[in-house]
Amino acid sequence: MKKVILFVCFACVAASATQAQGIESEVEKRNFIEVFVGVTHDDGENEASLGVTYERKFGRFGTGIIAEFTKAESRESVFALPFFWHPAEPWRTVVAIGVEDSDDGDSFLARVGASYEIEFSGWSLSPEVNFDFVDDSTVLVFGASFVWKF
C-alpha cells in the first residue's frame, strides 16, 4: 500500500509540473521520458535493471519521478523523487529520495548520480552511474537511458 500511495504522489508532482509552465520555447524541450537499461551491483551480485524516469526541466534544474525494477535478492523495485541539476550541457546530476522495496520490506533510499547525454536526431542516449544508499549499504546502479524529449 505504501508503494501505491508513494507512486500516486509522485505522479501528481509530475502532472502539476507539466502544467506549471505556460508558453514554452519551441527550441528547448522541457519534458524528458527515459527508459533505463542497466545493472544493479549489490554485495558482489550483478542483476539486470529496467527503469522509467520522467523529468520536467526548469532552466538548469528539474524534478520528476523514477521507477526502477530489479529481480535481485536484495531488492525488487525503487520509487524515488529526483531533483536534477544540469551544470553544463550535456552533463546532468541527480539527488533523489525514495523507497526501496525488497523481500525484507520497504526501506528509505537516497540516490546520487550523474549522466552524460549524447544527442541524436529526435532522441538521445545517456550513459549514467548512480549510487543508492539504503540502510547501511551502498548499491551501484549503472547503465544507459534512451531519452525522448518533448
Short mmCIF file of N, CA and C in Angstrom, two decimals:
data_model
loop_
_atom_site.label_atom_id
_atom_site.label_comp_id
_atom_site.label_asym_id
_atom_site.label_seq_id
_atom_site.Cartn_x
_atom_site.Cartn_y
_atom_site.Cartn_z
N MET A 1 0.81 -1.20 0.00
CA MET A 1 0.00 0.00 0.00
C MET A 1 0.86 1.26 0.00
N LYS A 2 2.02 1.20 0.71
CA LYS A 2 2.90 2.36 0.75
C LYS A 2 3.39 2.72 -0.65
N LYS A 3 3.70 1.69 -1.45
CA LYS A 3 4.20 1.93 -2.80
C LYS A 3 3.14 2.61 -3.65
N VAL A 4 1.91 2.22 -3.52
CA VAL A 4 0.83 2.80 -4.32
C VAL A 4 0.66 4.27 -3.96
N ILE A 5 0.63 4.58 -2.67
CA ILE A 5 0.48 5.97 -2.22
C ILE A 5 1.66 6.81 -2.69
N LEU A 6 2.88 6.26 -2.55
CA LEU A 6 4.07 6.98 -2.97
C LEU A 6 4.05 7.24 -4.47
N PHE A 7 3.68 6.24 -5.25
CA PHE A 7 3.64 6.40 -6.71
C PHE A 7 2.59 7.42 -7.13
N VAL A 8 1.42 7.42 -6.48
CA VAL A 8 0.37 8.40 -6.80
C VAL A 8 0.85 9.81 -6.48
N CYS A 9 1.55 9.99 -5.37
CA CYS A 9 2.09 11.31 -5.01
C CYS A 9 3.09 11.79 -6.06
N PHE A 10 3.99 10.89 -6.49
CA PHE A 10 4.97 11.26 -7.50
C PHE A 10 4.29 11.61 -8.81
N ALA A 11 3.27 10.86 -9.18
CA ALA A 11 2.55 11.14 -10.42
C ALA A 11 1.88 12.51 -10.36
N CYS A 12 1.32 12.87 -9.20
CA CYS A 12 0.70 14.19 -9.04
C CYS A 12 1.74 15.30 -9.17
N VAL A 13 2.95 15.09 -8.60
CA VAL A 13 4.01 16.08 -8.73
C VAL A 13 4.39 16.26 -10.19
N ALA A 14 4.53 15.16 -10.90
CA ALA A 14 4.90 15.24 -12.32
C ALA A 14 3.81 15.92 -13.13
N ALA A 15 2.56 15.61 -12.86
CA ALA A 15 1.45 16.22 -13.61
C ALA A 15 1.37 17.71 -13.34
N SER A 16 1.54 18.12 -12.09
CA SER A 16 1.47 19.54 -11.78
C SER A 16 2.66 20.28 -12.37
N ALA A 17 3.82 19.63 -12.40
CA ALA A 17 4.99 20.27 -13.01
C ALA A 17 4.80 20.47 -14.49
N THR A 18 4.13 19.53 -15.14
CA THR A 18 3.88 19.64 -16.57
C THR A 18 2.97 20.81 -16.87
N GLN A 19 1.99 21.09 -16.02
CA GLN A 19 1.06 22.18 -16.25
C GLN A 19 1.57 23.51 -15.73
N ALA A 20 2.65 23.50 -14.92
CA ALA A 20 3.12 24.72 -14.29
C ALA A 20 3.72 25.70 -15.30
N GLN A 21 4.34 25.18 -16.34
CA GLN A 21 4.98 26.04 -17.32
C GLN A 21 3.94 26.56 -18.30
N GLY A 22 3.95 27.85 -18.57
CA GLY A 22 2.99 28.44 -19.51
C GLY A 22 3.41 28.19 -20.94
N ILE A 23 3.82 29.24 -21.62
CA ILE A 23 4.22 29.14 -23.02
C ILE A 23 5.67 28.69 -23.08
N GLU A 24 5.92 27.61 -23.82
CA GLU A 24 7.27 27.07 -23.92
C GLU A 24 7.94 27.54 -25.20
N SER A 25 9.24 27.59 -25.14
CA SER A 25 10.03 27.87 -26.32
C SER A 25 10.01 26.66 -27.24
N GLU A 26 9.89 26.91 -28.53
CA GLU A 26 9.90 25.82 -29.49
C GLU A 26 11.28 25.16 -29.58
N VAL A 27 12.32 25.89 -29.21
CA VAL A 27 13.68 25.39 -29.33
C VAL A 27 14.01 24.41 -28.21
N GLU A 28 13.73 24.77 -26.97
CA GLU A 28 14.10 23.92 -25.83
C GLU A 28 12.91 23.08 -25.38
N LYS A 29 13.11 21.78 -25.38
CA LYS A 29 12.09 20.86 -24.90
C LYS A 29 12.34 20.61 -23.42
N ARG A 30 11.28 20.66 -22.62
CA ARG A 30 11.43 20.62 -21.18
C ARG A 30 10.98 19.31 -20.52
N ASN A 31 10.33 18.45 -21.24
CA ASN A 31 9.87 17.16 -20.69
C ASN A 31 10.72 16.04 -21.24
N PHE A 32 11.21 15.19 -20.34
CA PHE A 32 12.04 14.06 -20.74
C PHE A 32 11.40 12.78 -20.23
N ILE A 33 11.27 11.79 -21.11
CA ILE A 33 10.89 10.43 -20.72
C ILE A 33 12.10 9.56 -21.03
N GLU A 34 12.54 8.79 -20.05
CA GLU A 34 13.73 7.96 -20.22
C GLU A 34 13.40 6.51 -19.90
N VAL A 35 13.96 5.62 -20.70
CA VAL A 35 13.89 4.19 -20.41
C VAL A 35 15.31 3.75 -20.09
N PHE A 36 15.51 3.25 -18.87
CA PHE A 36 16.83 2.87 -18.38
C PHE A 36 17.02 1.36 -18.50
N VAL A 37 18.18 0.96 -19.01
CA VAL A 37 18.59 -0.44 -19.06
C VAL A 37 19.98 -0.50 -18.45
N GLY A 38 20.14 -1.32 -17.42
CA GLY A 38 21.44 -1.35 -16.76
C GLY A 38 21.63 -2.52 -15.84
N VAL A 39 22.56 -2.33 -14.91
CA VAL A 39 22.96 -3.36 -13.97
C VAL A 39 22.94 -2.79 -12.56
N THR A 40 22.43 -3.59 -11.62
CA THR A 40 22.49 -3.25 -10.20
C THR A 40 23.53 -4.15 -9.55
N HIS A 41 24.55 -3.54 -8.93
CA HIS A 41 25.62 -4.29 -8.27
C HIS A 41 25.46 -4.11 -6.76
N ASP A 42 25.17 -5.22 -6.08
CA ASP A 42 24.96 -5.19 -4.63
C ASP A 42 25.54 -6.45 -4.01
N ASP A 43 26.41 -6.28 -3.03
CA ASP A 43 27.04 -7.40 -2.32
C ASP A 43 27.68 -8.41 -3.26
N GLY A 44 28.39 -7.93 -4.27
CA GLY A 44 29.09 -8.81 -5.19
C GLY A 44 28.22 -9.46 -6.25
N GLU A 45 26.93 -9.19 -6.24
CA GLU A 45 26.00 -9.76 -7.22
C GLU A 45 25.60 -8.71 -8.24
N ASN A 46 25.49 -9.11 -9.50
CA ASN A 46 25.04 -8.22 -10.57
C ASN A 46 23.70 -8.73 -11.10
N GLU A 47 22.73 -7.84 -11.18
CA GLU A 47 21.41 -8.18 -11.71
C GLU A 47 20.97 -7.12 -12.70
N ALA A 48 20.24 -7.53 -13.71
CA ALA A 48 19.72 -6.59 -14.71
C ALA A 48 18.69 -5.67 -14.08
N SER A 49 18.66 -4.44 -14.54
CA SER A 49 17.71 -3.44 -14.06
C SER A 49 17.01 -2.78 -15.25
N LEU A 50 15.76 -2.45 -15.04
CA LEU A 50 14.97 -1.76 -16.05
C LEU A 50 14.20 -0.66 -15.34
N GLY A 51 14.19 0.54 -15.90
CA GLY A 51 13.51 1.63 -15.23
C GLY A 51 12.93 2.65 -16.18
N VAL A 52 12.09 3.51 -15.62
CA VAL A 52 11.48 4.61 -16.36
C VAL A 52 11.64 5.86 -15.50
N THR A 53 12.04 6.95 -16.13
CA THR A 53 12.19 8.23 -15.45
C THR A 53 11.46 9.31 -16.23
N TYR A 54 10.77 10.19 -15.51
CA TYR A 54 10.18 11.38 -16.11
C TYR A 54 10.86 12.58 -15.47
N GLU A 55 11.29 13.54 -16.30
CA GLU A 55 11.87 14.78 -15.78
C GLU A 55 11.19 15.97 -16.44
N ARG A 56 10.85 16.95 -15.62
CA ARG A 56 10.37 18.25 -16.09
C ARG A 56 11.47 19.24 -15.77
N LYS A 57 12.04 19.84 -16.82
CA LYS A 57 13.19 20.72 -16.67
C LYS A 57 12.75 22.17 -16.52
N PHE A 58 13.35 22.87 -15.56
CA PHE A 58 13.12 24.29 -15.31
C PHE A 58 14.47 24.99 -15.35
N GLY A 59 14.88 25.48 -16.51
CA GLY A 59 16.20 26.08 -16.64
C GLY A 59 17.28 25.01 -16.47
N ARG A 60 18.16 25.22 -15.48
CA ARG A 60 19.22 24.24 -15.20
C ARG A 60 18.79 23.16 -14.20
N PHE A 61 17.57 23.24 -13.71
CA PHE A 61 17.08 22.28 -12.71
C PHE A 61 15.89 21.50 -13.24
N GLY A 62 15.57 20.41 -12.56
CA GLY A 62 14.42 19.62 -12.96
C GLY A 62 13.98 18.72 -11.82
N THR A 63 12.76 18.21 -11.94
CA THR A 63 12.24 17.26 -10.97
C THR A 63 11.35 16.27 -11.71
N GLY A 64 10.96 15.21 -11.06
CA GLY A 64 10.13 14.21 -11.72
C GLY A 64 9.91 12.98 -10.86
N ILE A 65 9.93 11.81 -11.50
CA ILE A 65 9.76 10.54 -10.79
C ILE A 65 10.68 9.49 -11.40
N ILE A 66 11.06 8.51 -10.59
CA ILE A 66 11.86 7.38 -11.02
C ILE A 66 11.17 6.11 -10.56
N ALA A 67 11.02 5.16 -11.45
CA ALA A 67 10.54 3.81 -11.12
C ALA A 67 11.53 2.84 -11.75
N GLU A 68 12.13 2.00 -10.92
CA GLU A 68 13.16 1.08 -11.40
C GLU A 68 12.90 -0.31 -10.83
N PHE A 69 13.10 -1.32 -11.66
CA PHE A 69 12.79 -2.69 -11.25
C PHE A 69 14.00 -3.59 -11.47
N THR A 70 14.31 -4.40 -10.46
CA THR A 70 15.41 -5.36 -10.49
C THR A 70 14.93 -6.63 -9.82
N LYS A 71 15.23 -7.74 -10.40
CA LYS A 71 14.86 -9.01 -9.75
C LYS A 71 16.10 -9.57 -9.06
N ALA A 72 16.52 -8.91 -8.01
CA ALA A 72 17.66 -9.34 -7.22
C ALA A 72 17.18 -9.80 -5.85
N GLU A 73 18.02 -10.55 -5.16
CA GLU A 73 17.65 -11.00 -3.82
C GLU A 73 17.47 -9.83 -2.87
N SER A 74 18.30 -8.80 -3.04
CA SER A 74 18.29 -7.69 -2.09
C SER A 74 17.27 -6.61 -2.40
N ARG A 75 16.76 -6.55 -3.65
CA ARG A 75 15.79 -5.50 -3.99
C ARG A 75 14.95 -5.94 -5.16
N GLU A 76 13.73 -5.42 -5.19
CA GLU A 76 12.84 -5.69 -6.31
C GLU A 76 12.50 -4.42 -7.08
N SER A 77 12.27 -3.31 -6.36
CA SER A 77 11.90 -2.08 -7.05
C SER A 77 12.34 -0.86 -6.25
N VAL A 78 12.46 0.25 -6.97
CA VAL A 78 12.81 1.54 -6.37
C VAL A 78 11.85 2.57 -6.95
N PHE A 79 11.25 3.37 -6.08
CA PHE A 79 10.43 4.51 -6.47
C PHE A 79 11.03 5.72 -5.78
N ALA A 80 11.36 6.76 -6.56
CA ALA A 80 12.05 7.91 -5.98
C ALA A 80 11.59 9.22 -6.59
N LEU A 81 11.78 10.28 -5.83
CA LEU A 81 11.52 11.65 -6.25
C LEU A 81 12.88 12.32 -6.49
N PRO A 82 13.27 12.50 -7.75
CA PRO A 82 14.59 13.06 -8.06
C PRO A 82 14.57 14.58 -8.21
N PHE A 83 15.72 15.16 -7.93
CA PHE A 83 15.99 16.56 -8.20
C PHE A 83 17.23 16.60 -9.08
N PHE A 84 17.08 17.14 -10.29
CA PHE A 84 18.16 17.14 -11.27
C PHE A 84 18.81 18.51 -11.34
N TRP A 85 20.10 18.52 -11.65
CA TRP A 85 20.83 19.75 -11.91
C TRP A 85 21.64 19.52 -13.18
N HIS A 86 21.50 20.44 -14.14
CA HIS A 86 22.23 20.39 -15.40
C HIS A 86 23.30 21.48 -15.34
N PRO A 87 24.50 21.18 -14.77
CA PRO A 87 25.51 22.23 -14.59
C PRO A 87 26.02 22.79 -15.91
N ALA A 88 26.16 21.93 -16.91
CA ALA A 88 26.57 22.35 -18.26
C ALA A 88 26.16 21.24 -19.20
N GLU A 89 25.54 21.62 -20.32
CA GLU A 89 25.14 20.60 -21.28
C GLU A 89 26.39 19.91 -21.80
N PRO A 90 26.43 18.64 -21.89
CA PRO A 90 25.39 17.62 -21.78
C PRO A 90 25.38 16.88 -20.44
N TRP A 91 25.98 17.43 -19.40
CA TRP A 91 26.05 16.78 -18.09
C TRP A 91 24.78 16.99 -17.28
N ARG A 92 24.46 15.98 -16.44
CA ARG A 92 23.32 16.08 -15.53
C ARG A 92 23.66 15.31 -14.26
N THR A 93 23.31 15.89 -13.11
CA THR A 93 23.47 15.21 -11.83
C THR A 93 22.09 15.01 -11.22
N VAL A 94 22.00 14.04 -10.31
CA VAL A 94 20.73 13.75 -9.66
C VAL A 94 20.94 13.47 -8.17
N VAL A 95 20.01 13.96 -7.38
CA VAL A 95 19.88 13.61 -5.97
C VAL A 95 18.42 13.22 -5.80
N ALA A 96 18.18 12.04 -5.23
CA ALA A 96 16.81 11.55 -5.12
C ALA A 96 16.57 10.92 -3.76
N ILE A 97 15.32 11.02 -3.30
CA ILE A 97 14.90 10.32 -2.10
C ILE A 97 13.73 9.42 -2.49
N GLY A 98 13.64 8.28 -1.83
CA GLY A 98 12.56 7.38 -2.21
C GLY A 98 12.49 6.15 -1.34
N VAL A 99 11.92 5.10 -1.92
CA VAL A 99 11.66 3.85 -1.21
C VAL A 99 12.20 2.69 -2.03
N GLU A 100 12.89 1.78 -1.37
CA GLU A 100 13.31 0.53 -1.98
C GLU A 100 12.44 -0.58 -1.43
N ASP A 101 11.85 -1.35 -2.33
CA ASP A 101 11.02 -2.48 -1.93
C ASP A 101 11.83 -3.75 -2.09
N SER A 102 11.90 -4.57 -1.05
CA SER A 102 12.63 -5.83 -1.11
C SER A 102 11.86 -6.88 -0.32
N ASP A 103 12.42 -8.08 -0.28
CA ASP A 103 11.79 -9.16 0.49
C ASP A 103 11.71 -8.82 1.98
N ASP A 104 12.63 -7.97 2.44
CA ASP A 104 12.66 -7.57 3.86
C ASP A 104 11.70 -6.44 4.17
N GLY A 105 11.01 -5.90 3.16
CA GLY A 105 10.08 -4.79 3.37
C GLY A 105 10.59 -3.53 2.70
N ASP A 106 9.94 -2.41 2.99
CA ASP A 106 10.30 -1.12 2.41
C ASP A 106 11.40 -0.46 3.24
N SER A 107 12.35 0.17 2.54
CA SER A 107 13.44 0.90 3.19
C SER A 107 13.60 2.26 2.54
N PHE A 108 14.03 3.24 3.34
CA PHE A 108 14.33 4.58 2.83
C PHE A 108 15.55 4.50 1.92
N LEU A 109 15.53 5.24 0.83
CA LEU A 109 16.62 5.23 -0.14
C LEU A 109 17.03 6.66 -0.47
N ALA A 110 18.32 6.88 -0.57
CA ALA A 110 18.86 8.15 -1.08
C ALA A 110 19.75 7.80 -2.26
N ARG A 111 19.61 8.55 -3.36
CA ARG A 111 20.38 8.27 -4.58
C ARG A 111 21.14 9.52 -5.00
N VAL A 112 22.38 9.34 -5.43
CA VAL A 112 23.16 10.40 -6.08
C VAL A 112 23.74 9.79 -7.35
N GLY A 113 23.84 10.60 -8.39
CA GLY A 113 24.36 10.07 -9.64
C GLY A 113 24.65 11.15 -10.65
N ALA A 114 25.17 10.69 -11.79
CA ALA A 114 25.49 11.61 -12.89
C ALA A 114 25.30 10.89 -14.22
N SER A 115 25.04 11.70 -15.25
CA SER A 115 24.89 11.14 -16.60
C SER A 115 25.44 12.13 -17.62
N TYR A 116 25.68 11.60 -18.82
CA TYR A 116 26.21 12.40 -19.93
C TYR A 116 25.35 12.11 -21.14
N GLU A 117 24.73 13.14 -21.71
CA GLU A 117 23.76 12.95 -22.79
C GLU A 117 24.42 13.07 -24.17
N ILE A 118 24.19 12.05 -25.00
CA ILE A 118 24.68 12.04 -26.37
C ILE A 118 23.45 12.18 -27.27
N GLU A 119 23.33 13.31 -27.96
CA GLU A 119 22.12 13.61 -28.75
C GLU A 119 22.19 13.03 -30.15
N PHE A 120 21.04 12.52 -30.58
CA PHE A 120 20.84 12.04 -31.94
C PHE A 120 19.63 12.77 -32.49
N SER A 121 19.17 12.44 -33.63
CA SER A 121 18.02 13.10 -34.23
C SER A 121 16.73 12.65 -33.54
N GLY A 122 16.15 13.51 -32.72
CA GLY A 122 14.87 13.22 -32.07
C GLY A 122 14.96 12.46 -30.76
N TRP A 123 16.12 11.96 -30.39
CA TRP A 123 16.27 11.24 -29.12
C TRP A 123 17.73 11.34 -28.67
N SER A 124 18.04 10.83 -27.50
CA SER A 124 19.41 10.81 -27.00
C SER A 124 19.69 9.53 -26.24
N LEU A 125 20.97 9.25 -26.11
CA LEU A 125 21.47 8.13 -25.32
C LEU A 125 22.26 8.73 -24.18
N SER A 126 21.97 8.26 -22.95
CA SER A 126 22.57 8.88 -21.79
C SER A 126 23.17 7.83 -20.85
N PRO A 127 24.50 7.55 -20.97
CA PRO A 127 25.14 6.66 -20.00
C PRO A 127 25.08 7.31 -18.62
N GLU A 128 24.83 6.49 -17.59
CA GLU A 128 24.72 7.05 -16.25
C GLU A 128 25.23 6.09 -15.19
N VAL A 129 25.61 6.67 -14.06
CA VAL A 129 26.02 5.89 -12.89
C VAL A 129 25.35 6.51 -11.67
N ASN A 130 24.80 5.64 -10.81
CA ASN A 130 24.09 6.09 -9.61
C ASN A 130 24.54 5.26 -8.42
N PHE A 131 24.56 5.90 -7.26
CA PHE A 131 24.83 5.21 -6.00
C PHE A 131 23.60 5.34 -5.12
N ASP A 132 23.06 4.21 -4.69
CA ASP A 132 21.90 4.18 -3.81
C ASP A 132 22.37 3.86 -2.40
N PHE A 133 21.96 4.67 -1.45
CA PHE A 133 22.30 4.45 -0.04
C PHE A 133 21.03 3.96 0.65
N VAL A 134 21.06 2.69 1.07
CA VAL A 134 19.91 2.05 1.69
C VAL A 134 20.38 1.40 2.98
N ASP A 135 19.76 1.77 4.09
CA ASP A 135 20.18 1.27 5.40
C ASP A 135 21.69 1.49 5.56
N ASP A 136 22.45 0.41 5.74
CA ASP A 136 23.90 0.55 5.91
C ASP A 136 24.68 0.11 4.69
N SER A 137 24.04 0.00 3.55
CA SER A 137 24.74 -0.48 2.36
C SER A 137 24.67 0.55 1.22
N THR A 138 25.62 0.41 0.30
CA THR A 138 25.67 1.24 -0.90
C THR A 138 25.50 0.32 -2.10
N VAL A 139 24.57 0.65 -2.98
CA VAL A 139 24.27 -0.14 -4.16
C VAL A 139 24.65 0.68 -5.39
N LEU A 140 25.41 0.08 -6.29
CA LEU A 140 25.83 0.74 -7.52
C LEU A 140 24.86 0.36 -8.64
N VAL A 141 24.31 1.36 -9.32
CA VAL A 141 23.41 1.14 -10.45
C VAL A 141 23.98 1.90 -11.64
N PHE A 142 24.30 1.18 -12.72
CA PHE A 142 24.87 1.84 -13.89
C PHE A 142 24.28 1.24 -15.16
N GLY A 143 24.29 2.05 -16.21
CA GLY A 143 23.73 1.61 -17.48
C GLY A 143 23.53 2.80 -18.40
N ALA A 144 22.49 2.72 -19.23
CA ALA A 144 22.21 3.79 -20.18
C ALA A 144 20.71 4.01 -20.28
N SER A 145 20.34 5.26 -20.52
CA SER A 145 18.93 5.61 -20.72
C SER A 145 18.73 6.08 -22.16
N PHE A 146 17.62 5.65 -22.72
CA PHE A 146 17.17 6.13 -24.02
C PHE A 146 16.17 7.25 -23.74
N VAL A 147 16.47 8.45 -24.18
CA VAL A 147 15.73 9.65 -23.77
C VAL A 147 14.93 10.21 -24.95
N TRP A 148 13.66 10.49 -24.68
CA TRP A 148 12.78 11.16 -25.64
C TRP A 148 12.37 12.49 -25.04
N LYS A 149 12.58 13.58 -25.76
CA LYS A 149 12.26 14.93 -25.28
C LYS A 149 11.04 15.45 -26.01
N PHE A 150 10.17 16.12 -25.24
CA PHE A 150 9.01 16.76 -25.86
C PHE A 150 8.64 18.01 -25.10
#
